[in-house]
C-alpha cells in the first residue's frame, strides 16, 4: 500500500476519516502495518502490501489474533486490549 | 453448503460468492494457451480492443465480467477512479493507462485470492498509480467525496444488498462525479428455482435485478441523469425472462435532494 492512499481511506463501518497508520515493514510500499479507526477502535491489518478493510463478519478471528500477536510490540496497548472486532484481552494465555 | 436454501440470508450469499471467486482465482490459471485465448476472445466480444488486451497483464483477464469498455473510454487524465469488485484487476489496469501518472485507480474486492493476484500483476508490471484493497462494496473503506469515477464490471448483481452498494457509491463520489457501471439485469421475472440456487447467484444470474428495479435503486441512492448507454442480450434464460448486459451512467449532482 502507498502511504498517500491514506488520504482517502475511511473506516468501512463508521466512515470515520482520517484513520491512523502504523507501519511495521516498508520497502517501496508499506508491506505490513496496521490501520486503526480512532472513533470505533476497529483495526485493519496491512498484510503482503494489501490493506484489509473488511467488515467484521468477513474476518476470521484466528488469523486476526495471529496478526495481533505477531506485531504486538508495535501495536498500541489500547488496540491490543480493546480493539475491535478482535483483541488479546483475556486471550493472552491461549497463544 | 446446500445447493438451495429458499430465502438466503445475506451473509450466506456473501460467503458463497466469496468462496466461489476465491476458487476461480486459484484454479483459472491463464498460463495455459487455450484458456488465455478464450479469455481474450471473450474480452473482444465485450467490446475491448486488441490494444486494450496488449496493454494489461495477461493474468488479469480471467474472462469474467460482462465488459465495461465505454466506461474506460470516458476516463480522463488525472481522474481518481474506484473499481467495485476489481477481481484480478483487468479494468483497473486499463483504467490506469487512461488516467495516467497524475490519476489513481483503486480496486476493491472482498476475495483475498483475487486481490493478491491483482497485486502481484501490479508489482510485476510496476504500475505506480493503482492500489488494491480487500474490502466490501457495501461498506467502502473510502472517504466521502473523494472519487471522480466509479466503474464496476458485472459485480453489483452479486451483492445481496444493491441499494447499499449504490448509497456507498454516492457517498464516496465527489459532486459532479459519475458511475459508469456494467452489469447483468433481467427483463421479465426469473423462475423461483433459479432465484434460489446459490450456483446461479455466483454465476451472476440469480441476484440480477429486473432492469427497471436496478435503475430505480440507482436513483433512490440520489443519482441524477441515470441512463443506459448500451445494452445487449447476455443470454436467453428461459421462456419467461432474458438476461441483459447493460452499461449504465449516472451522476452525483449538487445538493442531496433525492428523487
Tab-separated table of C-alpha atoms in Angstrom:
chain	number	residue	atom	x	y	z
A	1	UNK	CA	0.000	0.000	0.000
A	2	UNK	CA	1.183	3.502	-0.751
A	3	UNK	CA	1.163	5.957	2.109
A	4	UNK	CA	-0.584	8.674	0.135
A	5	UNK	CA	-3.672	6.477	-0.190
A	6	UNK	CA	-4.336	7.191	3.490
A	7	UNK	CA	-5.686	10.476	2.114
A	8	UNK	CA	-8.907	8.833	1.036
A	9	UNK	CA	-9.097	5.870	3.373
A	10	UNK	CA	-12.043	5.805	5.766
A	11	UNK	CA	-13.372	3.252	8.242
A	12	UNK	CA	-15.775	0.998	6.316
A	13	UNK	CA	-18.022	0.709	9.369
A	14	UNK	CA	-18.495	4.258	10.659
A	15	UNK	CA	-16.886	6.070	7.678
A	16	UNK	CA	-14.630	7.983	10.052
A	17	UNK	CA	-11.738	9.878	8.492
A	18	UNK	CA	-8.783	10.229	8.882
A	19	UNK	CA	-7.581	6.833	10.042
A	20	UNK	CA	-4.292	6.226	11.812
A	21	UNK	CA	-1.483	4.283	10.208
A	22	UNK	CA	1.390	2.423	11.832
A	23	UNK	CA	3.989	0.913	9.540
A	24	UNK	CA	5.769	-2.293	10.579
A	25	UNK	CA	7.614	-3.119	7.373
A	26	UNK	CA	8.242	-0.926	4.373
A	27	UNK	CA	10.138	-1.012	1.099
A	28	UNK	CA	8.800	0.894	-1.901
A	29	UNK	CA	5.364	0.393	-0.397
A	30	UNK	CA	4.056	-0.493	3.027
A	31	UNK	CA	4.361	-4.261	3.338
A	32	UNK	CA	2.957	-4.734	6.829
A	33	UNK	CA	1.221	-2.388	9.185
A	34	UNK	CA	-1.986	-1.593	10.952
A	35	UNK	CA	-4.688	0.951	10.211
A	36	UNK	CA	-6.875	1.972	13.130
A	37	UNK	CA	-10.084	3.923	13.474
A	38	UNK	CA	-9.786	6.256	16.481
A	39	UNK	CA	-13.559	6.526	16.679
A	40	UNK	CA	-14.724	2.911	16.885
A	41	UNK	CA	-11.329	1.323	17.736
A	42	UNK	CA	-11.559	-1.072	14.821
A	43	UNK	CA	-8.231	-2.096	13.412
A	44	UNK	CA	-7.370	-3.309	9.938
A	45	UNK	CA	-4.231	-5.231	9.053
A	46	UNK	CA	-1.938	-4.498	6.120
A	47	UNK	CA	-0.559	-7.865	5.066
A	48	UNK	CA	1.529	-8.529	1.943
A	49	UNK	CA	1.124	-4.840	0.991
A	50	UNK	CA	-2.672	-5.147	0.945
A	51	UNK	CA	-4.848	-3.190	3.349
A	52	UNK	CA	-7.639	-5.498	4.512
A	53	UNK	CA	-10.609	-3.260	5.141
A	54	UNK	CA	-13.275	-5.905	5.613
A	55	UNK	CA	-16.341	-5.636	7.834
A	56	UNK	CA	-16.382	-7.762	10.987
A	57	UNK	CA	-18.374	-10.679	9.637
A	58	UNK	CA	-15.920	-11.368	6.829
A	59	UNK	CA	-12.917	-11.541	9.152
A	60	UNK	CA	-11.503	-14.713	10.658
A	61	UNK	CA	-10.714	-14.412	14.359
A	62	UNK	CA	-7.938	-16.987	14.300
A	63	UNK	CA	-5.963	-15.215	11.553
A	64	UNK	CA	-6.535	-11.820	13.099
A	65	UNK	CA	-5.246	-12.920	16.506
A	66	UNK	CA	-2.128	-14.339	14.869
A	67	UNK	CA	-1.548	-10.910	13.330
A	68	UNK	CA	-2.036	-9.117	16.652
A	69	UNK	CA	0.367	-11.448	18.446
A	70	UNK	CA	2.974	-11.209	15.710
A	71	UNK	CA	3.123	-7.421	15.890
A	72	UNK	CA	2.104	-6.851	19.495
A	73	UNK	CA	5.271	-4.925	20.348
A	74	UNK	CA	4.351	-2.345	17.711
A	75	UNK	CA	0.614	-2.122	18.259
A	76	UNK	CA	-0.755	0.339	20.825
A	77	UNK	CA	-1.996	-1.241	24.063
A	78	UNK	CA	-5.418	0.224	23.553
A	79	UNK	CA	-5.868	-1.705	20.319
A	80	UNK	CA	-4.359	-4.877	21.759
A	81	UNK	CA	-6.784	-4.815	24.667
A	82	UNK	CA	-9.854	-3.014	23.347
A	83	UNK	CA	-9.539	-3.158	19.573
A	84	UNK	CA	-12.473	-4.376	17.525
A	85	UNK	CA	-13.605	-6.805	16.290
A	86	UNK	CA	-10.902	-8.911	17.967
A	87	UNK	CA	-8.355	-8.204	20.700
A	88	UNK	CA	-5.973	-10.001	23.007
A	89	UNK	CA	-7.731	-9.207	26.256
A	90	UNK	CA	-8.202	-12.426	28.245
A	91	UNK	CA	-6.750	-14.299	25.327
A	92	UNK	CA	-3.167	-13.828	26.494
A	93	UNK	CA	-2.907	-17.346	27.880
A	94	UNK	CA	-4.100	-19.131	24.797
A	95	UNK	CA	-1.337	-18.145	22.446
B	1	UNK	CA	-23.156	-25.766	1.746
B	2	UNK	CA	-26.581	-26.703	0.484
B	3	UNK	CA	-27.367	-26.155	-3.147
B	4	UNK	CA	-30.550	-24.279	-2.461
B	5	UNK	CA	-31.891	-22.710	0.690
B	6	UNK	CA	-35.015	-20.727	-0.002
B	7	UNK	CA	-34.632	-17.237	1.355
B	8	UNK	CA	-30.882	-16.863	1.688
B	9	UNK	CA	-29.576	-14.677	4.457
B	10	UNK	CA	-27.214	-12.061	3.034
B	11	UNK	CA	-24.280	-13.462	4.912
B	12	UNK	CA	-24.688	-16.895	3.364
B	13	UNK	CA	-24.824	-15.477	-0.139
B	14	UNK	CA	-21.785	-13.365	0.508
B	15	UNK	CA	-19.776	-16.268	1.860
B	16	UNK	CA	-20.745	-18.442	-1.060
B	17	UNK	CA	-19.806	-15.832	-3.641
B	18	UNK	CA	-16.546	-15.098	-1.866
B	19	UNK	CA	-15.597	-18.759	-1.733
B	20	UNK	CA	-16.530	-19.351	-5.337
B	21	UNK	CA	-14.471	-16.445	-6.668
B	22	UNK	CA	-11.580	-17.463	-4.434
B	23	UNK	CA	-11.638	-20.837	-6.167
B	24	UNK	CA	-11.794	-19.177	-9.569
B	25	UNK	CA	-8.758	-17.039	-8.735
B	26	UNK	CA	-6.818	-20.115	-7.685
B	27	UNK	CA	-7.780	-22.501	-10.423
B	28	UNK	CA	-8.181	-20.426	-13.587
B	29	UNK	CA	-4.561	-20.042	-14.418
B	30	UNK	CA	-4.068	-18.057	-17.543
B	31	UNK	CA	-0.681	-19.525	-18.356
B	32	UNK	CA	-2.190	-22.278	-20.462
B	33	UNK	CA	-2.610	-21.203	-24.085
B	34	UNK	CA	-6.154	-22.178	-24.835
B	35	UNK	CA	-7.821	-20.575	-21.867
B	36	UNK	CA	-5.870	-17.347	-22.303
B	37	UNK	CA	-7.044	-17.163	-25.899
B	38	UNK	CA	-10.580	-17.955	-24.844
B	39	UNK	CA	-10.455	-15.149	-22.286
B	40	UNK	CA	-9.060	-12.781	-24.905
B	41	UNK	CA	-11.850	-13.702	-27.317
B	42	UNK	CA	-14.406	-13.187	-24.575
B	43	UNK	CA	-12.967	-9.739	-23.837
B	44	UNK	CA	-13.029	-8.785	-27.532
B	45	UNK	CA	-16.667	-9.784	-27.785
B	46	UNK	CA	-17.422	-7.490	-24.830
B	47	UNK	CA	-16.079	-4.555	-26.779
B	48	UNK	CA	-12.497	-4.316	-25.527
B	49	UNK	CA	-9.913	-3.739	-28.258
B	50	UNK	CA	-6.847	-5.821	-29.138
B	51	UNK	CA	-4.834	-2.836	-27.957
B	52	UNK	CA	-6.586	-2.966	-24.572
B	53	UNK	CA	-5.547	-6.597	-24.251
B	54	UNK	CA	-1.946	-5.871	-25.169
B	55	UNK	CA	-1.839	-3.144	-22.563
B	56	UNK	CA	-2.636	-5.182	-19.472
B	57	UNK	CA	-1.055	-8.082	-17.606
B	58	UNK	CA	-2.433	-11.239	-19.205
B	59	UNK	CA	-3.192	-12.879	-15.861
B	60	UNK	CA	-5.624	-10.098	-15.061
B	61	UNK	CA	-8.020	-11.076	-17.846
B	62	UNK	CA	-9.903	-14.016	-16.433
B	63	UNK	CA	-12.790	-13.943	-18.841
B	64	UNK	CA	-15.122	-12.792	-16.075
B	65	UNK	CA	-17.464	-9.840	-16.219
B	66	UNK	CA	-19.638	-8.514	-18.984
B	67	UNK	CA	-17.373	-5.766	-20.261
B	68	UNK	CA	-17.138	-2.078	-19.480
B	69	UNK	CA	-15.191	-0.515	-22.383
B	70	UNK	CA	-17.379	2.608	-22.641
B	71	UNK	CA	-16.622	3.498	-19.053
B	72	UNK	CA	-12.916	3.116	-19.643
B	73	UNK	CA	-13.056	5.195	-22.797
B	74	UNK	CA	-14.626	8.072	-20.846
B	75	UNK	CA	-11.841	8.330	-18.271
B	76	UNK	CA	-9.708	11.432	-18.315
B	77	UNK	CA	-6.138	12.121	-17.371
B	78	UNK	CA	-5.745	12.803	-13.670
B	79	UNK	CA	-9.017	11.270	-12.501
B	80	UNK	CA	-9.342	9.177	-9.356
B	81	UNK	CA	-11.172	6.001	-10.231
B	82	UNK	CA	-12.647	3.315	-7.990
B	83	UNK	CA	-13.401	-0.165	-9.335
B	84	UNK	CA	-16.044	-2.028	-7.329
B	85	UNK	CA	-15.254	-5.733	-7.342
B	86	UNK	CA	-11.953	-5.381	-9.168
B	87	UNK	CA	-11.183	-9.108	-9.253
B	88	UNK	CA	-7.831	-9.835	-10.855
B	89	UNK	CA	-7.515	-6.217	-11.937
B	90	UNK	CA	-8.225	-6.198	-15.689
B	91	UNK	CA	-10.271	-2.987	-15.755
B	92	UNK	CA	-8.064	-1.361	-13.105
B	93	UNK	CA	-5.005	-1.766	-15.319
B	94	UNK	CA	-6.826	-0.438	-18.373
B	95	UNK	CA	-8.145	2.498	-16.344
B	96	UNK	CA	-4.637	3.170	-15.024
B	97	UNK	CA	-3.401	3.714	-18.581
B	98	UNK	CA	-6.238	6.151	-19.210
B	99	UNK	CA	-5.830	8.327	-16.128
B	100	UNK	CA	-2.056	8.387	-16.426
B	101	UNK	CA	0.511	9.126	-13.729
B	102	UNK	CA	-1.444	12.058	-12.304
B	103	UNK	CA	-4.507	9.851	-11.771
B	104	UNK	CA	-5.110	6.968	-9.427
B	105	UNK	CA	-7.130	3.776	-9.692
B	106	UNK	CA	-8.276	1.885	-6.625
B	107	UNK	CA	-9.633	-1.627	-6.874
B	108	UNK	CA	-11.761	-3.114	-4.129
B	109	UNK	CA	-12.653	-6.765	-3.863
B	110	UNK	CA	-13.763	-8.965	-0.993
B	111	UNK	CA	-11.965	-12.056	-2.290
B	112	UNK	CA	-8.459	-12.280	-0.909
B	113	UNK	CA	-7.171	-14.551	-3.668
B	114	UNK	CA	-8.310	-12.086	-6.346
B	115	UNK	CA	-6.709	-9.112	-4.597
B	116	UNK	CA	-3.429	-10.993	-4.175
B	117	UNK	CA	-3.431	-11.914	-7.836
B	118	UNK	CA	-4.150	-8.339	-8.900
B	119	UNK	CA	-1.475	-7.013	-6.563
B	120	UNK	CA	1.057	-9.478	-7.972
B	121	UNK	CA	0.354	-8.247	-11.511
B	122	UNK	CA	0.621	-4.620	-10.387
B	123	UNK	CA	4.013	-5.251	-8.799
B	124	UNK	CA	5.312	-7.319	-11.686
B	125	UNK	CA	4.446	-4.699	-14.278
B	126	UNK	CA	5.324	-1.821	-11.958
B	127	UNK	CA	2.040	0.034	-12.065
B	128	UNK	CA	2.533	3.163	-9.985
B	129	UNK	CA	-0.981	4.513	-9.992
B	130	UNK	CA	-3.006	1.501	-8.874
B	131	UNK	CA	-3.933	0.324	-5.415
B	132	UNK	CA	-5.839	-2.790	-4.385
B	133	UNK	CA	-7.756	-3.215	-1.166
B	134	UNK	CA	-9.552	-6.064	0.413
B	135	UNK	CA	-12.949	-4.662	1.189
B	136	UNK	CA	-16.639	-4.917	0.696
B	137	UNK	CA	-18.576	-2.842	-1.791
B	138	UNK	CA	-21.461	-2.485	0.676
B	139	UNK	CA	-19.055	-0.915	3.213
B	140	UNK	CA	-16.470	1.036	1.252
B	141	UNK	CA	-13.298	1.942	3.150
B	142	UNK	CA	-13.214	5.272	1.318
B	143	UNK	CA	-13.676	8.806	2.480
B	144	UNK	CA	-16.758	10.857	1.447
B	145	UNK	CA	-16.474	12.982	-1.709
B	146	UNK	CA	-13.113	11.656	-2.834
B	147	UNK	CA	-13.664	9.778	-6.119
B	148	UNK	CA	-14.215	11.107	-9.666
B	149	UNK	CA	-15.460	7.963	-11.354
B	150	UNK	CA	-16.728	4.622	-10.109
B	151	UNK	CA	-16.513	1.719	-12.500
B	152	UNK	CA	-17.747	-1.803	-11.922
B	153	UNK	CA	-17.957	-4.716	-14.266
B	154	UNK	CA	-20.627	-7.315	-13.671
B	155	UNK	CA	-20.256	-7.374	-9.904
B	156	UNK	CA	-23.104	-5.482	-8.282
B	157	UNK	CA	-25.557	-8.230	-9.262
B	158	UNK	CA	-23.623	-10.486	-6.890
B	159	UNK	CA	-24.404	-8.275	-3.919
B	160	UNK	CA	-27.343	-9.210	-1.738
B	161	UNK	CA	-27.768	-5.518	-0.797
B	162	UNK	CA	-27.579	-3.486	-4.009
B	163	UNK	CA	-29.249	-0.398	-2.533
B	164	UNK	CA	-26.426	-0.147	-0.032
B	165	UNK	CA	-23.841	-0.517	-2.788
B	166	UNK	CA	-25.347	2.456	-4.643
B	167	UNK	CA	-25.634	4.521	-1.445
B	168	UNK	CA	-21.988	3.888	-0.705
B	169	UNK	CA	-21.017	4.728	-4.277
B	170	UNK	CA	-22.916	8.015	-3.954
B	171	UNK	CA	-21.253	8.828	-0.646
B	172	UNK	CA	-17.679	8.429	-1.863
B	173	UNK	CA	-18.144	10.251	-5.179
B	174	UNK	CA	-17.257	13.918	-5.484
B	175	UNK	CA	-20.054	16.229	-6.551
B	176	UNK	CA	-20.121	16.027	-10.325
B	177	UNK	CA	-18.630	12.542	-10.147
B	178	UNK	CA	-20.132	9.640	-12.054
B	179	UNK	CA	-20.710	5.936	-12.005
B	180	UNK	CA	-20.077	4.063	-15.235
B	181	UNK	CA	-21.063	0.530	-14.471
B	182	UNK	CA	-21.703	-2.591	-16.394
B	183	UNK	CA	-23.942	-5.306	-15.012
B	184	UNK	CA	-26.465	-8.006	-15.704
B	185	UNK	CA	-30.163	-7.310	-15.299
B	186	UNK	CA	-33.235	-9.253	-16.290
B	187	UNK	CA	-36.171	-8.454	-18.447
B	188	UNK	CA	-39.067	-10.455	-17.140
B	189	UNK	CA	-39.190	-12.473	-13.921
B	190	UNK	CA	-36.702	-15.263	-13.228
B	191	UNK	CA	-38.270	-18.577	-12.166
B	192	UNK	CA	-38.120	-19.368	-8.421
B	193	UNK	CA	-35.839	-22.358	-8.998
B	194	UNK	CA	-33.110	-20.091	-10.426
B	195	UNK	CA	-33.540	-17.375	-7.795
B	196	UNK	CA	-32.993	-19.991	-5.095
B	197	UNK	CA	-29.840	-21.502	-6.495
B	198	UNK	CA	-26.523	-20.497	-4.992
B	199	UNK	CA	-24.760	-21.554	-8.167
B	200	UNK	CA	-26.921	-19.274	-10.252
B	201	UNK	CA	-26.171	-16.485	-7.787
B	202	UNK	CA	-22.430	-16.862	-8.182
B	203	UNK	CA	-22.904	-17.135	-11.956
B	204	UNK	CA	-24.291	-13.595	-11.884
B	205	UNK	CA	-27.848	-14.593	-12.648
B	206	UNK	CA	-29.937	-15.218	-9.546
B	207	UNK	CA	-29.013	-11.886	-7.999
B	208	UNK	CA	-29.687	-9.860	-11.127
B	209	UNK	CA	-32.462	-7.323	-10.684
B	210	UNK	CA	-35.151	-6.536	-13.159
B	211	UNK	CA	-33.896	-3.663	-15.324
B	212	UNK	CA	-36.268	-1.006	-14.026
B	213	UNK	CA	-35.713	-2.021	-10.412
B	214	UNK	CA	-31.988	-1.692	-10.991
B	215	UNK	CA	-32.293	1.823	-12.381
B	216	UNK	CA	-34.683	2.775	-9.577
B	217	UNK	CA	-32.186	1.587	-6.981
B	218	UNK	CA	-29.574	3.898	-8.519
B	219	UNK	CA	-31.972	6.855	-8.499
B	220	UNK	CA	-33.008	6.201	-4.921
B	221	UNK	CA	-29.393	6.499	-3.833
B	222	UNK	CA	-29.531	10.091	-5.088
B	223	UNK	CA	-28.049	9.780	-8.571
B	224	UNK	CA	-29.223	12.025	-11.404
B	225	UNK	CA	-29.155	11.640	-15.190
B	226	UNK	CA	-29.360	7.879	-14.866
B	227	UNK	CA	-29.217	6.306	-18.286
B	228	UNK	CA	-28.390	3.094	-20.076
B	229	UNK	CA	-25.621	3.817	-22.556
B	230	UNK	CA	-25.647	0.393	-24.139
B	231	UNK	CA	-27.302	-2.950	-23.726
B	232	UNK	CA	-27.223	-6.370	-25.279
B	233	UNK	CA	-28.737	-9.760	-24.668
B	234	UNK	CA	-26.427	-11.804	-22.498
B	235	UNK	CA	-28.455	-14.986	-22.535
B	236	UNK	CA	-31.943	-16.204	-23.073
B	237	UNK	CA	-32.567	-17.501	-19.620
B	238	UNK	CA	-35.817	-19.288	-20.120
B	239	UNK	CA	-39.214	-18.683	-21.564
B	240	UNK	CA	-40.167	-16.007	-19.015
B	241	UNK	CA	-37.012	-13.939	-18.847
B	242	UNK	CA	-33.971	-12.637	-20.682
B	243	UNK	CA	-30.645	-11.751	-19.130
B	244	UNK	CA	-29.297	-8.451	-20.422
B	245	UNK	CA	-25.883	-6.934	-20.082
B	246	UNK	CA	-26.235	-3.168	-19.597
B	247	UNK	CA	-23.858	-0.264	-19.224
B	248	UNK	CA	-25.262	2.443	-17.001
B	249	UNK	CA	-24.088	6.001	-16.423
B	250	UNK	CA	-25.297	8.268	-13.603
B	251	UNK	CA	-24.123	11.450	-11.894
B	252	UNK	CA	-23.870	12.880	-8.423
B	253	UNK	CA	-25.105	16.448	-8.734
B	254	UNK	CA	-25.055	19.314	-6.282
B	255	UNK	CA	-27.390	19.136	-3.323
B	256	UNK	CA	-28.563	15.920	-1.754
B	257	UNK	CA	-32.175	16.031	-2.835
B	258	UNK	CA	-33.305	12.532	-3.586
B	259	UNK	CA	-35.757	11.583	-6.294
